[in-house]
């Protein structure tokens, strides 16, 4: 079932949930007061968007166990991955929401719109004032209020097959033209020396599912001088058909259609399917996050690839998508004090250090949001410093609107159609997308 269809089907149930949260005193302003009623020792149910049985699930279970040891409050973690949002909606319809979830920062607007999370006042979170200021941006909704507590930050960099690049005698790319040239060389130059035309340049998660192609494209959009909107607040206007956006879209289409430097099948590939394409030697350039280092080290060997910042775009700058995860305090919980305590534990020194999980594949804190936790003191792998530098210098979060999901989804669908049809015209595609954005802005009460 598509997410939009699921959201429509469950609308009535979600409305019932809102009524429930009002009755329990955990919705809206009353729910933001952690001194309210409820059993502050009641067990907590926590959902995390991680694959069951994975090292990341284990880390979250370790965090819950450490929290219980420190506070005496039982905490049970459930790991869910496929269709996490749909399952959350189903739990809402059944009035069986967990107490907390740890999920993507990009889900904030949707969760607020559906009334599934309660407001968080920064002043009620012990240690919240010490967090990296930009991390709180990912928990702020369009109304200027906060509906989550930052837990982990991350950004993205290029994973490049160093062995392929050196075999072909090509220097690390310093701009986008050199990056595209490297991708073309990986596609035509037989970098793995097996005598077959079976390698490509770019690994791209280009599916429309969860808006993945827009998720990938956003860094290139911004670095080309483009943007999604102009204006602020209720005066937002679409900018997705502007000159910078058009430049980035044309380049993306050329990679698929002219250079043919993208691994085939990208238009239906999501991230869990994209990772193996890099580690198996199908593609040699992958814009992805630090969480993949451990698995790629195991599959390829640490010396086979390198991690490079995205080169500056035609506008002379590099602006890379910043995201991560928030701890969301769900509406209607019977233990609002325990919710706050768990969020506070996760941002404390023990929670952040345990969540970083050293240099293992179990890391759920990619970059700490607590500046007192030294990255180098927990991880010996200096490659993490590349991501930390990119986040601090070039990181940029998705636009703050009431609900970002429909914009991201519309963008992914437009871009996916554009690269799937090599006869398409980027100007027309983006012009139509701008119209879709205008309608959605008006729907959300933000357009002028």
Short mmCIF file of C-alpha atoms in Angstrom, two decimals:
data_model
loop_
_atom_site.label_atom_id
_atom_site.label_comp_id
_atom_site.label_asym_id
_atom_site.label_seq_id
_atom_site.Cartn_x
_atom_site.Cartn_y
_atom_site.Cartn_z
CA UNK A 1 0.00 0.00 0.00
CA UNK A 2 1.30 3.46 -0.89
CA UNK A 3 1.81 5.81 2.04
CA UNK A 4 -0.66 8.38 0.71
CA UNK A 5 -3.35 5.71 0.39
CA UNK A 6 -2.59 4.46 3.87
CA UNK A 7 -2.81 7.97 5.28
CA UNK A 8 -6.19 8.50 3.66
CA UNK A 9 -7.56 5.17 4.84
CA UNK A 10 -6.52 5.82 8.41
CA UNK A 11 -7.60 9.45 8.63
CA UNK A 12 -10.69 8.69 10.66
CA UNK A 13 -8.73 6.53 13.07
CA UNK A 14 -6.13 9.23 13.54
CA UNK A 15 -8.88 11.71 14.35
CA UNK A 16 -10.06 9.32 17.03
CA UNK A 17 -6.53 9.19 18.38
CA UNK A 18 -6.45 12.96 18.69
CA UNK A 19 -9.57 12.81 20.79
CA UNK A 20 -7.93 10.18 22.96
CA UNK A 21 -4.81 12.25 23.54
CA UNK A 22 -6.92 15.22 24.57
CA UNK A 23 -8.77 13.13 27.12
CA UNK A 24 -5.56 11.71 28.57
CA UNK A 25 -4.05 15.19 28.97
CA UNK A 26 -0.97 14.30 26.92
CA UNK A 27 -1.73 16.20 23.76
CA UNK A 28 -1.00 19.83 22.91
CA UNK A 29 0.24 22.21 25.57
CA UNK A 30 -0.92 20.14 28.52
CA UNK A 31 1.12 17.19 27.30
CA UNK A 32 4.32 19.18 27.20
CA UNK A 33 4.34 19.40 30.98
CA UNK A 34 6.37 16.48 32.29
CA UNK A 35 5.13 17.16 35.81
CA UNK A 36 1.65 15.97 34.84
CA UNK A 37 -0.05 12.78 35.95
CA UNK A 38 0.80 9.19 35.17
CA UNK A 39 2.98 6.54 36.73
CA UNK A 40 6.57 7.79 36.47
CA UNK A 41 7.86 4.24 36.99
CA UNK A 42 5.61 2.63 34.39
CA UNK A 43 7.48 0.56 31.76
CA UNK A 44 8.33 2.38 28.54
CA UNK A 45 7.76 0.95 25.07
CA UNK A 46 10.20 2.27 22.49
CA UNK A 47 10.08 1.71 18.73
CA UNK A 48 13.17 2.25 16.59
CA UNK A 49 13.40 2.24 12.82
CA UNK A 50 16.11 -0.40 12.54
CA UNK A 51 16.20 -3.88 10.96
CA UNK A 52 15.28 -6.58 13.48
CA UNK A 53 18.28 -8.70 14.40
CA UNK A 54 20.74 -6.03 13.25
CA UNK A 55 23.71 -4.65 15.20
CA UNK A 56 21.82 -1.35 15.45
CA UNK A 57 18.90 -3.07 17.15
CA UNK A 58 21.35 -4.52 19.68
CA UNK A 59 22.75 -1.07 20.43
CA UNK A 60 19.28 0.29 21.09
CA UNK A 61 18.59 -2.64 23.42
CA UNK A 62 21.89 -1.89 25.20
CA UNK A 63 20.76 1.71 25.62
CA UNK A 64 17.43 0.63 27.08
CA UNK A 65 19.16 -1.73 29.51
CA UNK A 66 21.56 1.00 30.63
CA UNK A 67 18.62 3.37 31.13
CA UNK A 68 16.81 0.82 33.27
CA UNK A 69 19.92 0.28 35.37
CA UNK A 70 20.30 4.03 35.90
CA UNK A 71 16.64 4.87 36.61
CA UNK A 72 14.85 1.68 37.61
CA UNK A 73 12.32 2.24 34.81
CA UNK A 74 11.82 -0.78 32.56
CA UNK A 75 12.25 -0.03 28.87
CA UNK A 76 11.53 -2.41 26.00
CA UNK A 77 12.78 -1.79 22.47
CA UNK A 78 11.00 -3.00 19.34
CA UNK A 79 12.92 -2.75 16.06
CA UNK A 80 10.85 -2.25 12.91
CA UNK A 81 12.14 -1.28 9.48
CA UNK A 82 9.91 -2.02 6.49
CA UNK A 83 6.81 0.21 6.40
CA UNK A 84 7.62 1.71 9.80
CA UNK A 85 5.32 4.69 9.28
CA UNK A 86 2.40 2.52 8.18
CA UNK A 87 2.79 0.31 11.24
CA UNK A 88 2.87 3.41 13.42
CA UNK A 89 -0.38 4.60 11.89
CA UNK A 90 -1.91 1.20 12.49
CA UNK A 91 -0.86 1.36 16.15
CA UNK A 92 -2.43 4.80 16.37
CA UNK A 93 -5.69 3.49 14.91
CA UNK A 94 -5.66 0.74 17.54
CA UNK A 95 -4.82 3.27 20.28
CA UNK A 96 -1.67 1.32 21.08
CA UNK A 97 1.09 3.82 20.34
CA UNK A 98 4.49 3.23 21.94
CA UNK A 99 5.71 5.74 24.51
CA UNK A 100 8.63 6.90 22.37
CA UNK A 101 10.02 6.34 18.92
CA UNK A 102 13.47 7.05 17.53
CA UNK A 103 13.03 7.94 13.87
CA UNK A 104 14.27 10.15 11.06
CA UNK A 105 14.27 13.91 11.53
CA UNK A 106 12.46 14.22 8.20
CA UNK A 107 9.37 12.57 9.71
CA UNK A 108 8.80 15.44 12.13
CA UNK A 109 6.21 17.31 10.07
CA UNK A 110 4.17 14.20 9.34
CA UNK A 111 4.14 13.14 12.98
CA UNK A 112 3.04 16.61 14.09
CA UNK A 113 0.35 16.81 11.40
CA UNK A 114 -1.07 13.46 12.46
CA UNK A 115 -1.07 14.47 16.11
CA UNK A 116 1.06 11.52 17.14
CA UNK A 117 3.71 13.44 19.09
CA UNK A 118 3.56 15.96 21.90
CA UNK A 119 5.31 19.28 22.16
CA UNK A 120 8.68 19.35 23.91
CA UNK A 121 9.86 22.49 25.65
CA UNK A 122 13.63 22.76 25.52
CA UNK A 123 13.61 24.02 29.08
CA UNK A 124 12.12 20.76 30.35
CA UNK A 125 14.95 18.66 28.89
CA UNK A 126 17.92 18.48 31.23
CA UNK A 127 21.07 19.03 29.18
CA UNK A 128 19.10 20.23 26.16
CA UNK A 129 20.65 23.69 26.27
CA UNK A 130 24.10 22.12 25.85
CA UNK A 131 23.36 20.39 22.55
CA UNK A 132 24.83 21.59 19.26
CA UNK A 133 22.41 24.43 18.35
CA UNK A 134 21.90 23.25 14.77
CA UNK A 135 20.75 19.85 16.00
CA UNK A 136 17.63 21.45 17.49
CA UNK A 137 16.69 22.73 14.03
CA UNK A 138 15.75 19.16 13.13
CA UNK A 139 13.22 19.06 15.98
CA UNK A 140 11.53 22.40 15.22
CA UNK A 141 8.24 22.41 13.35
CA UNK A 142 6.77 25.12 11.15
CA UNK A 143 4.94 26.65 14.13
CA UNK A 144 8.27 27.35 15.85
CA UNK A 145 7.66 24.72 18.53
CA UNK A 146 9.68 21.59 19.20
CA UNK A 147 8.24 18.11 18.90
CA UNK A 148 11.27 15.95 19.46
CA UNK A 149 14.66 15.81 21.13
CA UNK A 150 17.78 15.50 18.92
CA UNK A 151 19.50 12.13 19.29
CA UNK A 152 21.89 11.70 16.38
CA UNK A 153 23.15 13.86 13.52
CA UNK A 154 24.59 12.78 10.22
CA UNK A 155 25.42 13.96 6.78
CA UNK A 156 26.73 12.40 3.61
CA UNK A 157 29.95 12.08 1.66
CA UNK A 158 31.17 10.31 -1.45
CA UNK A 159 32.33 6.72 -1.11
CA UNK A 160 34.68 6.24 -4.07
CA UNK A 161 36.47 3.11 -5.23
CA UNK A 162 40.02 4.30 -4.67
CA UNK A 163 41.53 1.19 -6.23
CA UNK A 164 39.56 1.81 -9.43
CA UNK A 165 40.46 5.48 -9.52
CA UNK A 166 44.18 4.83 -9.04
CA UNK A 167 44.20 2.04 -11.63
CA UNK A 168 42.81 4.49 -14.19
CA UNK A 169 45.30 7.17 -13.12
CA UNK A 170 42.67 9.77 -12.23
CA UNK A 171 43.05 12.32 -9.43
CA UNK A 172 40.33 12.79 -6.80
CA UNK A 173 37.56 14.99 -8.29
CA UNK A 174 37.76 18.65 -7.35
CA UNK A 175 34.53 19.79 -9.05
CA UNK A 176 31.39 18.34 -10.58
CA UNK A 177 32.82 18.06 -14.09
CA UNK A 178 35.69 15.98 -12.75
CA UNK A 179 33.23 13.90 -10.71
CA UNK A 180 31.15 13.14 -13.80
CA UNK A 181 34.32 12.36 -15.75
CA UNK A 182 35.38 9.89 -13.07
CA UNK A 183 31.95 8.23 -13.19
CA UNK A 184 32.20 7.95 -16.97
CA UNK A 185 35.69 6.42 -16.68
CA UNK A 186 34.41 3.86 -14.17
CA UNK A 187 31.70 2.98 -16.70
CA UNK A 188 33.89 2.62 -19.79
CA UNK A 189 37.43 2.01 -18.51
CA UNK A 190 37.12 -1.52 -17.07
CA UNK A 191 38.46 -0.43 -13.67
CA UNK A 192 38.18 -3.92 -12.18
CA UNK A 193 40.26 -5.31 -15.08
CA UNK A 194 38.03 -8.32 -15.72
CA UNK A 195 37.67 -7.60 -19.43
CA UNK A 196 33.91 -7.08 -19.15
CA UNK A 197 31.73 -3.97 -19.44
CA UNK A 198 30.08 -4.60 -16.07
CA UNK A 199 31.00 -1.58 -13.96
CA UNK A 200 29.38 1.83 -13.64
CA UNK A 201 30.04 5.16 -12.02
CA UNK A 202 27.14 6.20 -9.81
CA UNK A 203 25.14 4.15 -7.36
CA UNK A 204 21.89 6.06 -6.91
CA UNK A 205 18.87 5.09 -4.79
CA UNK A 206 16.43 6.46 -7.35
CA UNK A 207 13.13 4.93 -6.27
CA UNK A 208 10.13 7.04 -5.36
CA UNK A 209 9.63 5.00 -2.16
CA UNK A 210 9.98 7.28 0.88
CA UNK A 211 11.06 9.99 -1.57
CA UNK A 212 14.53 8.49 -1.96
CA UNK A 213 15.48 10.16 -5.24
CA UNK A 214 14.75 13.61 -3.84
CA UNK A 215 16.66 12.64 -0.68
CA UNK A 216 19.68 11.95 -2.94
CA UNK A 217 19.12 14.96 -5.19
CA UNK A 218 18.79 17.62 -2.48
CA UNK A 219 22.55 18.01 -1.89
CA UNK A 220 23.11 18.61 -5.60
CA UNK A 221 20.15 21.00 -5.79
CA UNK A 222 21.54 23.22 -3.03
CA UNK A 223 25.15 22.96 -4.21
CA UNK A 224 24.08 24.11 -7.67
CA UNK A 225 22.60 27.25 -6.12
CA UNK A 226 19.03 25.97 -6.28
CA UNK A 227 16.41 25.65 -3.58
CA UNK A 228 12.96 24.28 -2.91
CA UNK A 229 11.38 27.56 -1.79
CA UNK A 230 11.93 31.26 -1.49
CA UNK A 231 10.48 33.36 1.30
CA UNK A 232 9.65 32.33 4.84
CA UNK A 233 6.66 31.32 6.94
CA UNK A 234 3.36 31.91 5.19
CA UNK A 235 5.08 33.69 2.29
CA UNK A 236 6.82 30.64 0.83
CA UNK A 237 6.93 30.30 -2.93
CA UNK A 238 8.29 27.42 -5.05
CA UNK A 239 11.86 27.81 -6.30
CA UNK A 240 12.30 24.27 -7.53
CA UNK A 241 12.11 25.41 -11.15
CA UNK A 242 14.80 28.08 -10.74
CA UNK A 243 18.13 28.22 -12.62
CA UNK A 244 20.14 26.30 -10.02
CA UNK A 245 17.51 23.58 -9.74
CA UNK A 246 17.36 23.25 -13.51
CA UNK A 247 21.14 22.95 -13.73
CA UNK A 248 21.17 20.16 -11.15
CA UNK A 249 18.25 18.35 -12.81
CA UNK A 250 19.88 18.46 -16.25
CA UNK A 251 23.08 17.04 -14.83
CA UNK A 252 21.19 14.22 -13.12
CA UNK A 253 19.35 13.37 -16.32
CA UNK A 254 22.60 13.38 -18.32
CA UNK A 255 24.11 10.89 -15.89
CA UNK A 256 21.23 8.51 -16.58
CA UNK A 257 20.60 9.20 -20.25
CA UNK A 258 23.67 10.70 -21.95
CA UNK A 259 26.63 9.35 -20.01
CA UNK A 260 24.78 6.18 -18.89
CA UNK A 261 27.09 6.21 -15.88
CA UNK A 262 24.46 5.11 -13.34
CA UNK A 263 24.08 1.47 -12.30
CA UNK A 264 21.07 0.11 -14.22
CA UNK A 265 17.85 -0.31 -12.30
CA UNK A 266 18.42 2.78 -10.16
CA UNK A 267 14.87 4.05 -10.76
CA UNK A 268 13.52 1.21 -8.58
CA UNK A 269 16.43 0.99 -6.13
CA UNK A 270 16.14 1.97 -2.48
CA UNK A 271 19.06 2.26 -0.09
CA UNK A 272 19.00 -1.31 1.20
CA UNK A 273 19.35 -2.44 -2.41
CA UNK A 274 21.91 0.24 -3.29
CA UNK A 275 24.45 -0.69 -0.61
CA UNK A 276 25.23 -4.10 -2.18
CA UNK A 277 25.75 -2.49 -5.59
CA UNK A 278 28.73 -0.59 -4.21
CA UNK A 279 30.20 -3.38 -2.12
CA UNK A 280 29.83 -5.95 -4.92
CA UNK A 281 31.68 -3.81 -7.46
CA UNK A 282 28.80 -2.77 -9.72
CA UNK A 283 29.26 0.95 -9.07
CA UNK A 284 32.18 3.01 -7.85
CA UNK A 285 30.70 6.31 -6.53
CA UNK A 286 28.05 6.39 -3.82
CA UNK A 287 26.83 9.40 -1.86
CA UNK A 288 25.88 7.83 1.45
CA UNK A 289 26.34 8.01 5.19
CA UNK A 290 29.00 6.93 7.68
CA UNK A 291 26.91 4.00 8.87
CA UNK A 292 28.04 2.05 5.80
CA UNK A 293 31.76 2.14 6.58
CA UNK A 294 31.80 -0.98 8.73
CA UNK A 295 29.95 -3.14 6.21
CA UNK A 296 31.98 -1.84 3.25
CA UNK A 297 35.22 -2.44 5.17
CA UNK A 298 34.16 -6.04 5.64
CA UNK A 299 33.05 -6.55 2.04
CA UNK A 300 35.76 -4.60 0.20
CA UNK A 301 38.56 -3.90 2.65
CA UNK A 302 39.28 -0.48 4.05
CA UNK A 303 41.95 0.27 1.44
CA UNK A 304 39.69 -0.36 -1.55
CA UNK A 305 37.67 2.82 -1.20
CA UNK A 306 37.99 6.38 0.11
CA UNK A 307 35.61 8.93 1.57
CA UNK A 308 35.59 12.37 -0.02
CA UNK A 309 33.45 15.46 0.59
CA UNK A 310 31.04 16.34 -2.20
CA UNK A 311 32.93 18.86 -4.36
CA UNK A 312 31.60 22.39 -4.56
CA UNK A 313 28.90 22.86 -7.18
CA UNK A 314 28.78 25.45 -9.96
CA UNK A 315 27.81 28.05 -7.38
CA UNK A 316 31.15 27.56 -5.66
CA UNK A 317 29.80 25.90 -2.54
CA UNK A 318 28.86 22.50 -1.23
CA UNK A 319 25.63 22.18 0.75
CA UNK A 320 24.98 18.63 1.84
CA UNK A 321 21.81 17.19 3.31
CA UNK A 322 21.98 16.98 7.08
CA UNK A 323 19.65 14.71 8.93
CA UNK A 324 19.69 12.17 11.68
CA UNK A 325 17.20 10.98 14.22
CA UNK A 326 15.08 12.52 16.94
CA UNK A 327 13.56 10.94 19.99
CA UNK A 328 9.84 11.60 19.68
CA UNK A 329 7.63 11.63 22.79
CA UNK A 330 4.38 10.09 21.65
CA UNK A 331 1.01 11.54 22.60
CA UNK A 332 -1.11 9.70 25.13
CA UNK A 333 1.72 8.06 27.06
CA UNK A 334 0.91 7.00 30.59
CA UNK A 335 4.43 7.95 31.70
CA UNK A 336 5.28 11.47 30.48
CA UNK A 337 8.02 11.86 33.09
CA UNK A 338 9.61 8.62 31.93
CA UNK A 339 9.47 9.84 28.34
CA UNK A 340 11.50 12.89 29.27
CA UNK A 341 13.96 10.85 31.33
CA UNK A 342 14.62 8.51 28.41
CA UNK A 343 15.18 11.42 26.01
CA UNK A 344 17.55 12.99 28.55
CA UNK A 345 19.46 9.74 28.94
CA UNK A 346 19.97 9.44 25.19
CA UNK A 347 21.55 12.90 24.93
CA UNK A 348 23.76 12.43 27.99
CA UNK A 349 27.36 11.29 27.89
CA UNK A 350 26.54 7.63 28.53
CA UNK A 351 23.71 7.53 26.01
CA UNK A 352 25.66 9.27 23.25
CA UNK A 353 28.81 7.19 23.86
CA UNK A 354 26.94 3.88 23.95
CA UNK A 355 24.98 4.87 20.86
CA UNK A 356 28.16 5.64 18.92
CA UNK A 357 29.20 1.99 19.38
CA UNK A 358 32.86 2.66 18.67
CA UNK A 359 33.87 1.72 15.14
CA UNK A 360 31.30 -1.07 14.82
CA UNK A 361 28.30 -1.50 12.54
CA UNK A 362 26.04 -1.04 15.55
CA UNK A 363 26.36 2.74 15.65
CA UNK A 364 23.03 4.53 16.06
CA UNK A 365 24.60 7.86 17.03
CA UNK A 366 26.49 8.73 13.87
CA UNK A 367 27.66 12.18 14.95
CA UNK A 368 27.02 13.18 18.57
CA UNK A 369 24.61 16.05 19.23
CA UNK A 370 26.24 16.57 22.63
CA UNK A 371 29.46 18.53 22.01
CA UNK A 372 31.00 17.29 25.26
CA UNK A 373 31.28 13.82 23.68
CA UNK A 374 34.53 13.83 21.71
CA UNK A 375 34.25 11.94 18.43
CA UNK A 376 37.94 10.97 18.46
CA UNK A 377 37.72 9.67 22.03
CA UNK A 378 35.11 7.09 21.07
CA UNK A 379 36.16 6.21 17.53
CA UNK A 380 39.64 5.50 16.33
CA UNK A 381 38.61 5.62 12.67
CA UNK A 382 39.57 9.10 11.48
CA UNK A 383 37.23 8.86 8.48
CA UNK A 384 34.42 9.93 10.78
CA UNK A 385 36.09 13.32 10.90
CA UNK A 386 35.21 13.84 7.23
CA UNK A 387 31.52 13.55 8.03
CA UNK A 388 31.83 15.68 11.13
CA UNK A 389 33.51 18.46 9.13
CA UNK A 390 30.89 18.26 6.37
CA UNK A 391 28.06 18.42 8.92
CA UNK A 392 29.47 21.44 10.71
CA UNK A 393 30.53 23.36 7.61
CA UNK A 394 28.12 22.29 4.87
CA UNK A 395 25.21 20.48 6.51
CA UNK A 396 21.72 21.69 5.69
CA UNK A 397 18.43 20.29 6.92
CA UNK A 398 15.30 19.83 4.82
CA UNK A 399 12.98 22.86 4.62
CA UNK A 400 10.79 23.61 7.63
CA UNK A 401 7.19 23.35 6.50
CA UNK A 402 4.12 21.90 8.19
CA UNK A 403 4.61 18.61 6.36
CA UNK A 404 7.70 18.03 4.24
CA UNK A 405 6.71 14.51 3.15
CA UNK A 406 4.36 15.44 0.26
CA UNK A 407 6.94 17.84 -1.18
CA UNK A 408 9.71 15.28 -1.02
CA UNK A 409 7.46 12.62 -2.50
CA UNK A 410 6.31 14.86 -5.35
CA UNK A 411 9.90 15.81 -6.12
CA UNK A 412 11.04 12.18 -6.11
CA UNK A 413 8.22 11.20 -8.47
CA UNK A 414 8.97 14.06 -10.86
CA UNK A 415 12.72 13.36 -10.94
CA UNK A 416 12.17 9.62 -11.24
CA UNK A 417 9.91 10.13 -14.24
CA UNK A 418 12.44 12.50 -15.77
CA UNK A 419 15.38 10.10 -15.63
CA UNK A 420 13.27 7.09 -16.58
CA UNK A 421 12.16 8.87 -19.77
CA UNK A 422 15.20 10.11 -21.66
CA UNK A 423 12.92 12.07 -23.98
CA UNK A 424 11.70 14.21 -21.08
CA UNK A 425 12.45 17.90 -20.75
CA UNK A 426 13.78 19.03 -17.34
CA UNK A 427 12.29 22.52 -17.79
CA UNK A 428 8.81 21.09 -18.22
CA UNK A 429 9.28 18.56 -15.41
CA UNK A 430 10.39 21.18 -12.91
CA UNK A 431 7.76 23.66 -14.06
CA UNK A 432 5.04 21.11 -13.38
CA UNK A 433 6.65 20.27 -10.05
CA UNK A 434 6.60 23.95 -9.07
CA UNK A 435 2.86 23.94 -9.72
CA UNK A 436 2.46 20.91 -7.48
CA UNK A 437 4.48 22.69 -4.80
CA UNK A 438 2.27 25.78 -5.08
CA UNK A 439 -0.87 23.70 -4.57
CA UNK A 440 0.63 21.92 -1.58
CA UNK A 441 1.80 25.20 -0.03
CA UNK A 442 -1.70 26.58 -0.34
CA UNK A 443 -3.08 23.39 1.20
CA UNK A 444 -0.73 23.78 4.14
CA UNK A 445 -1.52 27.48 4.51
CA UNK A 446 2.04 28.54 3.68
CA UNK A 447 1.85 29.84 0.12
CA UNK A 448 1.19 33.33 -1.09
#
